[in-house]
mmCIF file of C-alpha atoms in Angstrom:
data_model
loop_
_atom_site.group_PDB
_atom_site.id
_atom_site.type_symbol
_atom_site.label_atom_id
_atom_site.label_comp_id
_atom_site.label_asym_id
_atom_site.label_seq_id
_atom_site.Cartn_x
_atom_site.Cartn_y
_atom_site.Cartn_z
ATOM 1 C CA MET A 256 103.166 91.366 68.002
ATOM 2 C CA GLY A 257 104.006 95.067 67.857
ATOM 3 C CA GLY A 258 102.918 96.749 64.676
ATOM 4 C CA ARG A 259 101.235 100.075 64.351
ATOM 5 C CA PRO A 260 98.612 101.051 66.916
ATOM 6 C CA ARG A 261 95.054 101.230 65.603
ATOM 7 C CA LYS A 262 93.692 104.600 64.578
ATOM 8 C CA PRO A 263 90.372 105.605 66.066
ATOM 9 C CA THR A 264 87.473 105.526 63.610
ATOM 10 C CA ALA A 265 86.867 109.249 64.129
ATOM 11 C CA VAL A 266 90.433 110.016 63.019
ATOM 12 C CA LYS A 267 90.030 107.850 59.918
ATOM 13 C CA LYS A 268 86.829 109.758 59.071
ATOM 14 C CA LEU A 269 88.563 113.097 59.413
ATOM 15 C CA GLN A 270 91.504 111.943 57.305
ATOM 16 C CA GLY A 271 89.235 110.485 54.622
ATOM 17 C CA THR A 272 90.748 107.010 54.953
ATOM 18 C CA LEU A 273 87.752 105.256 56.503
ATOM 19 C CA GLN A 274 86.769 102.061 54.697
ATOM 20 C CA LYS A 275 83.458 100.473 55.622
ATOM 21 C CA CYS A 276 84.868 96.952 55.250
ATOM 22 C CA ARG A 277 87.513 97.725 57.909
ATOM 23 C CA THR A 278 85.149 99.377 60.373
ATOM 24 C CA ASN A 279 83.730 97.706 63.440
ATOM 25 C CA PRO A 280 79.974 98.402 63.297
ATOM 26 C CA LEU A 281 79.717 97.624 67.022
ATOM 27 C CA GLU A 282 82.451 100.052 68.074
ATOM 28 C CA PRO A 283 81.382 101.819 71.279
ATOM 29 C CA GLN A 284 80.724 105.520 70.863
ATOM 30 C CA PRO A 285 81.779 107.643 73.833
ATOM 31 C CA GLN A 286 79.214 109.917 75.402
ATOM 32 C CA PHE A 287 80.335 113.475 75.924
ATOM 33 C CA ASP A 288 78.311 114.268 79.003
ATOM 34 C CA LEU A 289 81.029 115.353 81.403
ATOM 35 C CA LYS A 290 78.803 115.893 84.439
ATOM 36 C CA ASP A 291 80.805 113.137 86.192
ATOM 37 C CA PHE A 292 83.901 115.313 85.892
ATOM 38 C CA LYS A 293 82.459 118.482 87.424
ATOM 39 C CA GLU A 294 83.261 117.633 91.033
ATOM 40 C CA PRO A 295 86.413 115.712 91.980
ATOM 41 C CA PRO A 296 85.796 112.341 93.648
ATOM 42 C CA GLU A 297 85.692 112.356 97.451
ATOM 43 C CA TYR A 298 88.494 109.791 97.698
ATOM 44 C CA LEU A 299 91.041 112.293 96.339
ATOM 45 C CA THR A 300 93.294 114.261 98.649
ATOM 46 C CA ASP A 301 92.803 118.030 98.772
ATOM 47 C CA SER A 302 95.889 118.559 96.608
ATOM 48 C CA ALA A 303 94.657 115.977 94.085
ATOM 49 C CA LYS A 304 91.274 117.741 93.948
ATOM 50 C CA GLU A 305 93.091 120.952 92.989
ATOM 51 C CA ILE A 306 94.949 119.079 90.227
ATOM 52 C CA TRP A 307 91.631 117.605 89.029
ATOM 53 C CA SER A 308 90.008 121.035 88.729
ATOM 54 C CA PHE A 309 93.032 122.635 87.073
ATOM 55 C CA ALA A 310 93.446 119.820 84.535
ATOM 56 C CA LEU A 311 89.774 119.953 83.548
ATOM 57 C CA GLN A 312 90.030 123.707 82.984
ATOM 58 C CA GLN A 313 92.984 123.116 80.653
ATOM 59 C CA ALA A 314 91.565 120.140 78.721
ATOM 60 C CA PRO A 315 90.385 121.043 75.210
ATOM 61 C CA GLU A 316 86.626 120.782 74.714
ATOM 62 C CA GLY A 317 85.612 117.326 73.530
ATOM 63 C CA MET A 318 88.963 115.768 74.512
ATOM 64 C CA LEU A 319 87.573 113.747 77.426
ATOM 65 C CA SER A 320 84.502 111.566 77.453
ATOM 66 C CA SER A 321 82.711 109.908 80.335
ATOM 67 C CA LEU A 322 84.633 106.712 79.465
ATOM 68 C CA ASP A 323 87.858 108.489 80.432
ATOM 69 C CA TYR A 324 86.796 109.080 84.044
ATOM 70 C CA SER A 325 88.837 106.246 85.580
ATOM 71 C CA ILE A 326 92.036 106.859 83.626
ATOM 72 C CA PHE A 327 91.751 110.597 84.312
ATOM 73 C CA SER A 328 91.398 109.753 88.025
ATOM 74 C CA GLU A 329 94.520 107.586 87.820
ATOM 75 C CA TRP A 330 96.442 110.423 86.194
ATOM 76 C CA VAL A 331 95.358 112.883 88.916
ATOM 77 C CA ILE A 332 96.392 110.501 91.711
ATOM 78 C CA LEU A 333 99.742 109.723 90.098
ATOM 79 C CA TYR A 334 100.483 113.370 89.354
ATOM 80 C CA ASP A 335 99.715 114.246 92.980
ATOM 81 C CA GLN A 336 102.028 111.424 94.074
ATOM 82 C CA PHE A 337 104.737 112.660 91.672
ATOM 83 C CA ILE A 338 104.608 116.135 93.233
ATOM 84 C CA LYS A 339 104.785 114.742 96.772
ATOM 85 C CA LEU A 340 107.713 112.495 95.874
ATOM 86 C CA SER A 341 109.507 115.447 94.290
ATOM 87 C CA GLU A 342 108.945 117.517 97.436
ATOM 88 C CA GLY A 343 110.358 114.642 99.525
ATOM 89 C CA LEU A 344 113.432 114.473 97.311
ATOM 90 C CA LYS A 345 113.893 118.229 97.642
ATOM 91 C CA GLN A 346 113.815 117.922 101.453
ATOM 92 C CA GLN A 347 116.004 114.817 101.733
ATOM 93 C CA GLY A 348 118.376 115.430 98.844
ATOM 94 C CA THR A 349 119.640 113.172 96.062
ATOM 95 C CA PHE A 350 122.049 111.348 98.357
ATOM 96 C CA VAL A 351 121.223 109.919 101.799
ATOM 97 C CA ARG A 352 123.050 107.826 104.383
ATOM 98 C CA ASP A 353 122.166 104.140 104.633
ATOM 99 C CA ALA A 354 122.024 102.092 107.873
ATOM 100 C CA ASP A 355 125.811 101.663 107.799
ATOM 101 C CA GLY A 356 126.384 105.394 107.374
ATOM 102 C CA ASN A 357 127.432 105.121 103.742
ATOM 103 C CA GLN A 358 126.215 107.714 101.263
ATOM 104 C CA THR A 359 123.818 106.248 98.685
ATOM 105 C CA VAL A 360 121.321 107.445 96.092
ATOM 106 C CA ASN A 361 117.915 108.260 97.586
ATOM 107 C CA ASN A 362 115.292 105.575 96.813
ATOM 108 C CA ILE A 363 112.770 108.317 96.123
ATOM 109 C CA ILE A 364 114.473 108.769 92.746
ATOM 110 C CA ASN A 365 113.367 105.262 91.706
ATOM 111 C CA SER A 366 109.789 106.011 92.759
ATOM 112 C CA ILE A 367 109.811 109.312 90.866
ATOM 113 C CA THR A 368 111.140 107.604 87.737
ATOM 114 C CA LYS A 369 108.500 104.833 87.871
ATOM 115 C CA THR A 370 105.696 107.303 88.524
ATOM 116 C CA ALA A 371 106.864 109.570 85.684
ATOM 117 C CA THR A 372 106.944 106.619 83.270
ATOM 118 C CA ILE A 373 103.369 105.626 84.116
ATOM 119 C CA LEU A 374 102.249 109.272 83.930
ATOM 120 C CA ARG A 375 103.805 109.631 80.478
ATOM 121 C CA GLY A 376 101.832 106.649 79.204
ATOM 122 C CA ILE A 377 98.545 107.992 80.570
ATOM 123 C CA GLU A 378 99.301 111.487 79.262
ATOM 124 C CA ASN A 379 99.861 110.058 75.795
ATOM 125 C CA GLU A 380 96.582 108.139 75.979
ATOM 126 C CA LEU A 381 94.634 111.205 77.088
ATOM 127 C CA GLY A 382 96.328 113.605 74.655
ATOM 128 C CA PHE A 383 97.970 115.632 77.433
ATOM 129 C CA THR A 384 101.343 116.139 75.712
ATOM 130 C CA PRO A 385 102.102 118.384 72.720
ATOM 131 C CA ALA A 386 103.044 115.404 70.536
ATOM 132 C CA SER A 387 100.018 113.323 71.528
ATOM 133 C CA ARG A 388 97.634 116.266 71.011
ATOM 134 C CA SER A 389 98.792 116.490 67.403
ATOM 135 C CA LYS A 390 97.623 112.885 66.897
ATOM 136 C CA VAL A 391 94.223 113.273 68.575
ATOM 137 C CA SER A 392 91.083 114.672 67.026
ATOM 138 C CA SER A 393 88.642 116.308 69.362
ATOM 139 C CA PHE A 394 85.085 115.021 69.005
ATOM 140 C CA LYS A 395 82.625 117.869 68.670
ATOM 141 C CA THR A 396 79.287 117.702 70.387
ATOM 142 C CA SER A 397 76.104 118.446 68.496
ATOM 143 C CA SER A 398 75.451 121.465 70.712
ATOM 144 C CA GLU A 399 78.809 123.024 69.855
ATOM 145 C CA LYS A 400 78.559 126.120 67.698
ATOM 146 C CA LYS A 401 80.823 126.357 64.701
ATOM 147 C CA ASN A 402 83.262 129.272 64.718
ATOM 148 C CA LYS A 403 82.367 131.488 61.756
ATOM 149 C CA PHE A 404 86.042 132.518 61.443
ATOM 150 C CA GLU A 405 87.316 128.933 61.266
ATOM 151 C CA GLY A 406 89.300 128.395 58.090
ATOM 152 C CA PHE A 407 90.700 131.909 57.817
#
């Protein structure tokens, strides 16, 4: 049950803790050809397409692989939904009247909370938060040039 989450093999290599006997020789290696990410999928709303483009511009190089396409799509859709729910709450207010005319807490708050919780999990998986970025190592592609000032 529980326990510590597994560290990716690439992180173990970088930390110098990789042991061959504890390595899965059949571990899938992500491909870093991000051509799938260039254009947002057609099924996204216009606002979600804007989020897609903005998020890709902000993502550190090598952070996303082609395997991340579906979870990145989920994040974009949920973030778009989160914004729309927040706009709805702004228009309707925190408290609304129910069918009997009594003042009650707006149900949109529950939807925002659930959406934010799911978003937080995806953001942690993708390395989109400051804390999660500190735990992720970016894979470098073979075509990437090394910065001659790195290490100064």
